[in-house]
Amino acid sequence: MDSAKEFMLKTGMIKRGDIIGVGVSGGSDSMALLHFLHGMAEELDIEIVAIHVDHGIRENSYMDADFVREKAREMGVRFYKFRIDAPKIAKEKSLSLETAAREARYGVFASLIKKGVVDKIALAHHTLDQAETILMHIFRGSGVSGAKGMDPIRDGVYIRPLLSTSKEEIMDYIKSNQIEYVDDYTNKDTSYNRNFVRSLLTNEISKRWPNAVGAIASFGQAIVEDDEYIRSQIYADAMMVEDKLVRIPNSYFLYPNAVVSRIIFKAVKAIGINCDIERKHILAIKELALSGENGSRLYLPFEAIVFKEYDYITISNRKQESTELNQPLKCGEFDVDGFGKVSVKRVKDFNVKEGQLLIDWRKVPKTAVWRFRQDGDVFTKFGGGTKKLKSYLIDKKVPLRQRGVIPVLADGNDILAIAGIEISDKVKVEDVPTAYLIEVKR
């Protein structure tokens, strides 16, 4: 496993003092990785922890957990076992069994990292896995991002020490060190996409092109290098990132597709979206930016939404609709999902800052409440003139995405204040000692 050691040192994926959780299924790859890292623990000054996730797919899956527990005990390695119901998750979320198992497994890993049980998670993906991943991404319609395959280090915490190691080298290591492992019969079930690709890759393609696996993995590495260079030439300073929201100027979509795609990848990653953005999504977003009507939207995987909002494309990773709000006007704060926190306090200083509103609370009927906009709402602009609230928000270029979640202070259909935007002329402050200051905190 010299290639694995060299690869780890080259990428700097492990640092002294790290607690490395190894995802161990009990199969040949993960058992080889556990044995390998355990053997290097003293040299690298790290601690190894074995983590087994039972996906609840097979009736006798508990036997794999018992096997891993016993081998971890023999090595003197801490062992953690978790059981998830992947079939149930797949049904509830309308996911494939593979995707549901993967999501739940990574959920377990993320929880262990968050709690500080481990610093990093080591996964046993090797060169054959890399080649399969690249092919599956290409078959699914992915662009350059998918053709790169798996990263050696993802999010700074998921590491793949064997990614440059061949399956043959792993099996030689297992034989030389007499490492026991268990075979999962579901690995032969070609109803799973990876098993299907593997059966073709190992049994058919490699017969004609013996170096196919290495060639595909090398192709992925070449893509990585080209991608890194193109990304280094991209400037996206006008892109604005907020909490779970990113705005991209429409002018950015005039660039060639190679640049546009990378801007989009950068944008979605900045707001925590790690779903597969395929070429079809890139082209759809570009068409929306250049030709779509204002207020139009489209949907990406994992509930992300893209909006055309005047001179910008907005990509959101949060719920856009708040279901209920009925809050009387009083000093204090209240939260509004998808909008922020509305603060109301009594003040004597009438020098308001941008985004703050000042109202004469004495002019507000006791029946007025904070709520969301409704059909028939009207607004008397500061300085005079009444308009439908919808028309006023359009005039102020408030994105359609936001109009349904902006709190308004209303007495019936008479809107007295629009949080963060404007007050009605009916509640303007004149000759009074105190007033209410309304502020939106995001």
Short mmCIF file of C-alpha atoms in Angstrom, two decimals:
data_model
loop_
_atom_site.label_atom_id
_atom_site.label_comp_id
_atom_site.label_asym_id
_atom_site.label_seq_id
_atom_site.Cartn_x
_atom_site.Cartn_y
_atom_site.Cartn_z
CA MET A 1 0.00 0.00 0.00
CA ASP A 2 2.91 2.31 -0.72
CA SER A 3 0.72 4.31 -3.12
CA ALA A 4 -1.76 5.04 -0.33
CA LYS A 5 0.93 6.28 2.05
CA GLU A 6 2.46 8.50 -0.63
CA PHE A 7 -0.99 9.80 -1.57
CA MET A 8 -1.86 10.71 2.03
CA LEU A 9 1.39 12.60 2.52
CA LYS A 10 1.08 14.37 -0.83
CA THR A 11 -2.45 15.62 -0.18
CA GLY A 12 -1.90 16.42 3.50
CA MET A 13 -5.24 14.83 4.35
CA ILE A 14 -4.11 13.72 7.84
CA LYS A 15 -2.51 15.87 10.53
CA ARG A 16 -0.87 14.85 13.76
CA GLY A 17 -3.35 14.49 16.58
CA ASP A 18 -6.30 13.75 14.29
CA ILE A 19 -8.95 11.31 15.45
CA ILE A 20 -9.84 9.44 12.27
CA GLY A 21 -13.16 7.63 12.08
CA VAL A 22 -12.95 4.85 9.48
CA GLY A 23 -16.19 3.88 7.79
CA VAL A 24 -16.04 0.08 8.03
CA SER A 25 -18.67 -2.09 6.37
CA GLY A 26 -16.71 -5.28 6.96
CA GLY A 27 -15.91 -5.71 3.26
CA SER A 28 -12.43 -6.10 1.80
CA ASP A 29 -11.78 -2.41 1.02
CA SER A 30 -12.84 -0.98 4.38
CA MET A 31 -11.12 -3.74 6.36
CA ALA A 32 -7.90 -3.09 4.42
CA LEU A 33 -8.19 0.64 5.14
CA LEU A 34 -8.82 0.04 8.85
CA HIS A 35 -5.81 -2.28 9.10
CA PHE A 36 -3.61 0.10 7.09
CA LEU A 37 -4.43 3.23 9.10
CA HIS A 38 -4.20 1.34 12.39
CA GLY A 39 -0.73 0.17 11.38
CA MET A 40 0.31 3.78 10.68
CA ALA A 41 -1.35 5.35 13.73
CA GLU A 42 1.80 5.56 15.82
CA GLU A 43 3.94 6.89 12.95
CA LEU A 44 1.36 9.56 12.07
CA ASP A 45 0.43 10.27 15.70
CA ILE A 46 -3.29 9.73 15.09
CA GLU A 47 -6.09 7.76 16.71
CA ILE A 48 -8.22 5.36 14.70
CA VAL A 49 -11.92 4.76 15.42
CA ALA A 50 -14.03 2.14 13.62
CA ILE A 51 -17.53 3.23 12.57
CA HIS A 52 -20.06 0.74 11.26
CA VAL A 53 -23.41 1.80 9.81
CA ASP A 54 -26.01 -0.93 9.39
CA HIS A 55 -28.37 0.23 6.64
CA GLY A 56 -31.12 -2.23 7.53
CA ILE A 57 -31.26 -3.60 4.00
CA ARG A 58 -30.40 -7.25 4.71
CA GLU A 59 -31.95 -9.47 7.37
CA ASN A 60 -28.57 -10.75 8.58
CA SER A 61 -26.78 -7.41 8.42
CA TYR A 62 -26.23 -7.54 12.18
CA MET A 63 -23.63 -10.23 11.54
CA ASP A 64 -21.45 -7.71 9.68
CA ALA A 65 -21.62 -5.38 12.67
CA ASP A 66 -20.60 -8.19 15.02
CA PHE A 67 -17.69 -9.05 12.74
CA VAL A 68 -16.39 -5.47 12.61
CA ARG A 69 -16.81 -5.09 16.37
CA GLU A 70 -14.72 -8.20 17.00
CA LYS A 71 -11.95 -7.14 14.62
CA ALA A 72 -11.86 -3.65 16.14
CA ARG A 73 -11.58 -5.22 19.60
CA GLU A 74 -8.65 -7.36 18.44
CA MET A 75 -6.88 -4.24 17.18
CA GLY A 76 -7.68 -2.26 20.31
CA VAL A 77 -9.68 0.25 18.28
CA ARG A 78 -12.76 2.06 19.56
CA PHE A 79 -15.91 0.89 17.81
CA TYR A 80 -19.20 2.67 17.12
CA LYS A 81 -22.23 0.99 15.59
CA PHE A 82 -25.29 2.73 14.12
CA ARG A 83 -28.42 1.30 12.54
CA ILE A 84 -30.56 3.17 10.02
CA ASP A 85 -33.64 2.13 8.08
CA ALA A 86 -32.59 2.94 4.51
CA PRO A 87 -35.63 1.26 2.86
CA LYS A 88 -37.98 3.37 5.00
CA ILE A 89 -36.06 6.58 4.27
CA ALA A 90 -36.07 5.78 0.54
CA LYS A 91 -39.84 5.34 0.57
CA GLU A 92 -40.56 8.45 2.64
CA LYS A 93 -38.30 10.71 0.57
CA SER A 94 -38.94 9.04 -2.80
CA LEU A 95 -35.23 8.26 -3.20
CA SER A 96 -33.41 5.29 -4.62
CA LEU A 97 -32.22 2.83 -1.98
CA GLU A 98 -28.60 3.74 -2.81
CA THR A 99 -29.20 7.45 -2.37
CA ALA A 100 -31.19 7.01 0.85
CA ALA A 101 -28.48 4.79 2.35
CA ARG A 102 -25.77 7.26 1.37
CA GLU A 103 -27.63 10.28 2.78
CA ALA A 104 -28.33 8.54 6.07
CA ARG A 105 -24.77 7.24 6.35
CA TYR A 106 -23.30 10.68 5.80
CA GLY A 107 -25.78 12.02 8.33
CA VAL A 108 -24.27 9.67 10.91
CA PHE A 109 -20.76 10.75 9.97
CA ALA A 110 -21.67 14.45 10.14
CA SER A 111 -23.17 13.97 13.60
CA LEU A 112 -19.99 12.32 14.90
CA ILE A 113 -17.87 15.15 13.53
CA LYS A 114 -20.19 17.81 14.97
CA LYS A 115 -20.09 16.19 18.41
CA GLY A 116 -16.29 16.04 18.31
CA VAL A 117 -16.14 12.25 18.51
CA VAL A 118 -13.88 12.25 15.43
CA ASP A 119 -12.07 14.94 13.46
CA LYS A 120 -12.31 13.28 10.06
CA ILE A 121 -13.97 10.34 8.34
CA ALA A 122 -11.82 8.04 6.20
CA LEU A 123 -13.64 6.29 3.34
CA ALA A 124 -12.30 3.29 1.44
CA HIS A 125 -12.93 4.45 -2.13
CA HIS A 126 -10.19 3.31 -4.52
CA THR A 127 -9.29 3.74 -8.18
CA LEU A 128 -12.02 1.39 -9.43
CA ASP A 129 -14.61 3.28 -7.37
CA GLN A 130 -13.32 6.52 -8.88
CA ALA A 131 -13.65 5.19 -12.43
CA GLU A 132 -17.19 3.96 -11.71
CA THR A 133 -18.17 7.30 -10.18
CA ILE A 134 -16.92 9.22 -13.20
CA LEU A 135 -18.85 6.97 -15.58
CA MET A 136 -22.07 7.18 -13.55
CA HIS A 137 -21.84 10.96 -13.42
CA ILE A 138 -21.32 11.13 -17.17
CA PHE A 139 -24.22 8.74 -17.82
CA ARG A 140 -26.44 10.90 -15.61
CA GLY A 141 -25.67 14.01 -17.64
CA SER A 142 -23.18 15.69 -15.34
CA GLY A 143 -20.74 18.30 -16.63
CA VAL A 144 -17.11 18.83 -15.72
CA SER A 145 -17.82 18.75 -11.99
CA GLY A 146 -19.02 15.15 -12.20
CA ALA A 147 -16.34 14.08 -14.66
CA LYS A 148 -13.74 15.02 -12.03
CA GLY A 149 -14.94 12.17 -9.87
CA MET A 150 -14.46 12.10 -6.12
CA ASP A 151 -12.17 14.51 -4.30
CA PRO A 152 -9.39 13.12 -2.07
CA ILE A 153 -10.57 15.56 0.61
CA ARG A 154 -14.14 16.84 0.77
CA ASP A 155 -15.29 19.64 3.04
CA GLY A 156 -12.03 19.31 4.94
CA VAL A 157 -13.31 16.29 6.91
CA TYR A 158 -14.01 13.40 4.50
CA ILE A 159 -10.79 11.80 3.29
CA ARG A 160 -10.10 9.00 0.82
CA PRO A 161 -6.60 7.59 1.46
CA LEU A 162 -7.01 4.77 -1.11
CA LEU A 163 -8.24 6.89 -4.03
CA SER A 164 -5.00 6.37 -5.99
CA THR A 165 -4.75 2.69 -5.01
CA SER A 166 -5.94 -0.07 -7.33
CA LYS A 167 -8.27 -2.84 -6.28
CA GLU A 168 -5.53 -5.34 -7.14
CA GLU A 169 -3.09 -3.65 -4.75
CA ILE A 170 -5.71 -3.73 -2.01
CA MET A 171 -6.33 -7.44 -2.49
CA ASP A 172 -2.56 -8.12 -2.45
CA TYR A 173 -2.35 -6.21 0.84
CA ILE A 174 -5.22 -8.26 2.28
CA LYS A 175 -3.56 -11.49 1.25
CA SER A 176 -0.13 -10.50 2.57
CA ASN A 177 -1.54 -9.45 5.94
CA GLN A 178 -4.15 -12.23 6.17
CA ILE A 179 -6.95 -9.75 6.74
CA GLU A 180 -10.39 -11.28 7.18
CA TYR A 181 -13.44 -9.66 5.66
CA VAL A 182 -17.05 -10.43 4.81
CA ASP A 183 -18.72 -10.52 1.41
CA ASP A 184 -21.98 -8.62 0.99
CA TYR A 185 -24.09 -10.58 -1.49
CA THR A 186 -25.95 -7.38 -2.46
CA ASN A 187 -22.72 -6.26 -4.19
CA LYS A 188 -23.66 -8.66 -7.00
CA ASP A 189 -27.17 -7.21 -7.37
CA THR A 190 -27.04 -5.24 -10.62
CA SER A 191 -30.30 -3.45 -9.81
CA TYR A 192 -28.00 -1.06 -7.95
CA ASN A 193 -26.38 1.42 -10.35
CA ARG A 194 -22.83 1.05 -9.05
CA ASN A 195 -22.99 -2.74 -9.17
CA PHE A 196 -24.33 -2.55 -12.73
CA VAL A 197 -21.50 -0.27 -13.85
CA ARG A 198 -18.95 -2.41 -12.02
CA SER A 199 -20.11 -5.61 -13.67
CA LEU A 200 -19.72 -4.01 -17.09
CA LEU A 201 -16.44 -2.31 -16.25
CA THR A 202 -14.69 -5.31 -14.74
CA ASN A 203 -16.20 -8.08 -16.82
CA GLU A 204 -16.51 -6.51 -20.23
CA ILE A 205 -14.68 -3.22 -20.78
CA SER A 206 -11.50 -4.34 -19.02
CA LYS A 207 -11.35 -7.45 -21.20
CA ARG A 208 -10.83 -5.29 -24.25
CA TRP A 209 -9.01 -2.40 -22.57
CA PRO A 210 -7.07 -3.83 -19.60
CA ASN A 211 -6.04 -0.37 -18.44
CA ALA A 212 -9.54 1.09 -18.67
CA VAL A 213 -9.89 1.74 -14.94
CA GLY A 214 -6.60 3.60 -14.70
CA ALA A 215 -7.32 5.51 -17.90
CA ILE A 216 -10.71 6.71 -16.66
CA ALA A 217 -9.24 7.77 -13.31
CA SER A 218 -6.42 9.62 -15.12
CA PHE A 219 -9.01 11.35 -17.29
CA GLY A 220 -10.73 12.54 -14.11
CA GLN A 221 -7.45 13.92 -12.78
CA ALA A 222 -6.82 15.78 -16.05
CA ILE A 223 -10.27 17.32 -15.74
CA VAL A 224 -9.43 18.42 -12.18
CA GLU A 225 -6.30 20.21 -13.35
CA ASP A 226 -8.07 21.96 -16.24
CA ASP A 227 -10.94 22.92 -13.96
CA GLU A 228 -8.61 24.41 -11.36
CA TYR A 229 -7.00 26.62 -13.99
CA ILE A 230 -10.31 27.88 -15.42
CA ARG A 231 -11.62 28.60 -11.92
CA SER A 232 -8.50 30.64 -11.16
CA GLN A 233 -9.37 32.93 -14.09
CA ILE A 234 -12.93 33.64 -12.94
CA TYR A 235 -13.81 36.79 -11.04
CA ALA A 236 -17.23 36.87 -9.47
CA ASP A 237 -16.91 39.83 -7.12
CA ALA A 238 -20.43 41.08 -7.88
CA MET A 239 -21.96 37.81 -6.67
CA MET A 240 -23.72 38.45 -3.34
CA VAL A 241 -24.04 35.72 -0.72
CA GLU A 242 -26.41 35.87 2.22
CA ASP A 243 -27.66 33.20 4.58
CA LYS A 244 -28.91 30.39 2.30
CA LEU A 245 -29.21 32.83 -0.58
CA VAL A 246 -26.94 33.90 -3.44
CA ARG A 247 -27.55 36.57 -6.11
CA ILE A 248 -25.74 36.55 -9.47
CA PRO A 249 -25.94 39.50 -11.93
CA ASN A 250 -27.60 38.55 -15.21
CA SER A 251 -24.57 39.92 -17.05
CA TYR A 252 -22.49 36.99 -15.77
CA PHE A 253 -24.56 34.67 -17.94
CA LEU A 254 -23.21 36.30 -21.11
CA TYR A 255 -19.92 34.48 -20.53
CA PRO A 256 -19.19 31.15 -22.28
CA ASN A 257 -20.83 28.10 -20.73
CA ALA A 258 -17.51 26.93 -19.28
CA VAL A 259 -17.38 30.07 -17.15
CA VAL A 260 -21.11 30.20 -16.38
CA SER A 261 -21.14 26.63 -15.08
CA ARG A 262 -18.29 27.33 -12.66
CA ILE A 263 -19.94 30.50 -11.41
CA ILE A 264 -23.08 28.50 -10.66
CA PHE A 265 -21.09 25.75 -8.93
CA LYS A 266 -19.37 28.38 -6.81
CA ALA A 267 -22.69 30.03 -6.00
CA VAL A 268 -24.54 26.93 -4.88
CA LYS A 269 -21.60 25.68 -2.84
CA ALA A 270 -21.44 29.05 -1.04
CA ILE A 271 -24.94 28.48 0.36
CA GLY A 272 -24.43 24.85 1.29
CA ILE A 273 -25.98 23.11 -1.70
CA ASN A 274 -23.95 20.03 -2.55
CA CYS A 275 -26.41 18.42 -4.91
CA ASP A 276 -25.57 17.34 -8.43
CA ILE A 277 -25.99 20.35 -10.71
CA GLU A 278 -26.12 18.80 -14.16
CA ARG A 279 -25.55 20.37 -17.56
CA LYS A 280 -29.28 20.61 -18.18
CA HIS A 281 -29.62 22.68 -15.00
CA ILE A 282 -26.79 25.01 -16.07
CA LEU A 283 -28.42 25.64 -19.44
CA ALA A 284 -31.84 26.17 -17.86
CA ILE A 285 -30.46 28.74 -15.39
CA LYS A 286 -28.63 30.56 -18.19
CA GLU A 287 -31.78 30.68 -20.32
CA LEU A 288 -33.77 31.97 -17.33
CA ALA A 289 -31.21 34.74 -16.77
CA LEU A 290 -31.05 35.88 -20.38
CA SER A 291 -34.59 35.24 -21.62
CA GLY A 292 -36.87 34.53 -18.65
CA GLU A 293 -39.56 36.87 -17.41
CA ASN A 294 -39.09 38.67 -14.12
CA GLY A 295 -40.46 36.56 -11.27
CA SER A 296 -39.98 33.27 -13.14
CA ARG A 297 -38.49 30.36 -11.26
CA LEU A 298 -37.12 26.86 -11.73
CA TYR A 299 -36.28 24.07 -9.34
CA LEU A 300 -32.96 22.31 -8.74
CA PRO A 301 -32.42 19.01 -6.89
CA PHE A 302 -32.69 18.98 -3.09
CA GLU A 303 -35.36 21.71 -3.02
CA ALA A 304 -33.12 24.55 -4.20
CA ILE A 305 -35.01 27.22 -6.16
CA VAL A 306 -33.75 29.64 -8.82
CA PHE A 307 -35.54 32.99 -9.35
CA LYS A 308 -35.27 35.65 -12.06
CA GLU A 309 -35.39 38.91 -10.11
CA TYR A 310 -34.91 42.01 -12.26
CA ASP A 311 -31.15 42.28 -12.92
CA TYR A 312 -30.23 39.20 -10.91
CA ILE A 313 -30.60 35.45 -10.71
CA THR A 314 -31.24 34.40 -7.12
CA ILE A 315 -30.59 30.84 -5.93
CA SER A 316 -32.20 29.98 -2.61
CA ASN A 317 -31.74 27.04 -0.29
CA ARG A 318 -34.53 27.86 2.12
CA LYS A 319 -38.30 27.72 2.37
CA GLN A 320 -39.94 30.66 0.67
CA GLU A 321 -43.39 30.60 2.17
CA SER A 322 -44.31 31.38 5.77
CA THR A 323 -47.67 29.86 6.56
CA GLU A 324 -49.11 32.07 9.33
CA LEU A 325 -48.48 35.37 11.09
CA ASN A 326 -50.82 37.26 13.40
CA GLN A 327 -48.83 39.49 15.72
CA PRO A 328 -50.19 42.58 17.52
CA LEU A 329 -48.13 45.77 17.43
CA LYS A 330 -46.09 45.96 20.64
CA CYS A 331 -42.50 46.42 21.72
CA GLY A 332 -40.40 43.30 21.36
CA GLU A 333 -39.19 40.95 18.64
CA PHE A 334 -40.66 38.16 16.55
CA ASP A 335 -39.14 35.80 13.97
CA VAL A 336 -40.46 35.30 10.46
CA ASP A 337 -39.30 32.22 8.57
CA GLY A 338 -37.57 33.09 5.32
CA PHE A 339 -37.42 36.81 6.21
CA GLY A 340 -35.69 37.58 9.48
CA LYS A 341 -36.43 39.06 12.89
CA VAL A 342 -38.67 42.11 13.29
CA SER A 343 -37.81 44.36 16.23
CA VAL A 344 -40.12 47.06 17.64
CA LYS A 345 -39.01 49.47 20.38
CA ARG A 346 -40.00 52.85 21.75
CA VAL A 347 -37.51 55.65 21.01
CA LYS A 348 -37.07 59.38 21.57
CA ASP A 349 -34.31 59.79 18.97
CA PHE A 350 -35.96 60.22 15.58
CA ASN A 351 -32.79 59.97 13.48
CA VAL A 352 -33.41 56.66 11.76
CA LYS A 353 -30.88 54.68 9.74
CA GLU A 354 -31.42 53.01 6.38
CA GLY A 355 -33.79 50.09 6.70
CA GLN A 356 -35.37 51.41 9.91
CA LEU A 357 -38.93 52.72 10.08
CA LEU A 358 -40.45 55.20 12.51
CA ILE A 359 -44.19 55.28 13.21
CA ASP A 360 -46.51 57.19 15.52
CA TRP A 361 -47.95 54.34 17.55
CA ARG A 362 -50.81 56.59 18.68
CA LYS A 363 -52.15 56.64 15.11
CA VAL A 364 -52.24 52.85 14.83
CA PRO A 365 -55.69 51.31 15.50
CA LYS A 366 -55.75 48.72 18.27
CA THR A 367 -57.11 46.20 15.77
CA ALA A 368 -53.93 46.38 13.62
CA VAL A 369 -51.71 43.29 13.45
CA TRP A 370 -48.58 42.11 11.72
CA ARG A 371 -49.48 39.59 9.02
CA PHE A 372 -48.57 38.66 5.44
CA ARG A 373 -50.05 40.41 2.42
CA GLN A 374 -53.50 39.47 1.16
CA ASP A 375 -55.60 40.18 -1.90
CA GLY A 376 -57.20 43.61 -1.66
CA ASP A 377 -54.45 45.20 0.45
CA VAL A 378 -53.86 48.90 -0.24
CA PHE A 379 -51.08 51.21 0.84
CA THR A 380 -51.03 54.99 1.28
CA LYS A 381 -47.53 56.04 0.34
CA PHE A 382 -45.50 58.33 2.57
CA GLY A 383 -46.29 61.78 1.24
CA GLY A 384 -49.68 60.75 -0.14
CA GLY A 385 -51.22 58.64 -2.89
CA THR A 386 -52.87 55.24 -2.44
CA LYS A 387 -51.95 52.14 -4.46
CA LYS A 388 -52.60 48.46 -4.33
CA LEU A 389 -49.92 46.87 -2.16
CA LYS A 390 -48.95 44.50 -4.98
CA SER A 391 -48.36 47.42 -7.36
CA TYR A 392 -46.38 49.32 -4.74
CA LEU A 393 -44.06 46.33 -4.12
CA ILE A 394 -43.53 45.97 -7.86
CA ASP A 395 -42.67 49.67 -8.11
CA LYS A 396 -40.13 49.20 -5.31
CA LYS A 397 -38.69 46.21 -7.22
CA VAL A 398 -39.31 43.82 -4.35
CA PRO A 399 -38.71 40.30 -5.75
CA LEU A 400 -41.76 38.08 -6.09
CA ARG A 401 -39.90 35.54 -3.95
CA GLN A 402 -39.98 37.97 -1.00
CA ARG A 403 -43.44 39.47 -1.33
CA GLY A 404 -45.16 36.58 0.41
CA VAL A 405 -42.88 36.62 3.47
CA ILE A 406 -42.61 40.35 4.20
CA PRO A 407 -44.56 41.22 7.39
CA VAL A 408 -46.99 44.08 6.95
CA LEU A 409 -48.75 46.02 9.72
CA ALA A 410 -52.38 45.96 8.64
CA ASP A 411 -55.73 47.19 9.84
CA GLY A 412 -58.10 45.20 7.67
CA ASN A 413 -56.81 45.77 4.12
CA ASP A 414 -55.23 49.09 5.04
CA ILE A 415 -51.44 48.59 5.21
CA LEU A 416 -49.78 50.91 7.73
CA ALA A 417 -46.18 49.67 7.48
CA ILE A 418 -44.15 47.28 5.36
CA ALA A 419 -41.30 45.84 7.44
CA GLY A 420 -37.92 47.01 6.20
CA ILE A 421 -39.42 49.06 3.33
CA GLU A 422 -41.79 51.94 4.13
CA ILE A 423 -44.56 53.33 6.38
CA SER A 424 -47.94 54.65 5.39
CA ASP A 425 -48.51 58.39 5.39
CA LYS A 426 -51.28 57.65 7.91
CA VAL A 427 -48.82 56.76 10.71
CA LYS A 428 -46.06 59.27 10.05
CA VAL A 429 -44.41 60.84 13.07
CA GLU A 430 -45.22 64.49 13.66
CA ASP A 431 -45.13 66.41 16.97
CA VAL A 432 -44.83 63.57 19.53
CA PRO A 433 -42.25 62.85 22.29
CA THR A 434 -41.84 59.12 21.51
CA ALA A 435 -42.40 56.80 18.57
CA TYR A 436 -41.97 53.16 17.61
CA LEU A 437 -38.82 52.18 15.73
CA ILE A 438 -39.27 49.15 13.50
CA GLU A 439 -36.13 47.32 12.38
CA VAL A 440 -35.51 44.11 10.47
CA LYS A 441 -32.59 41.94 11.59
CA ARG A 442 -31.35 39.22 9.26
#
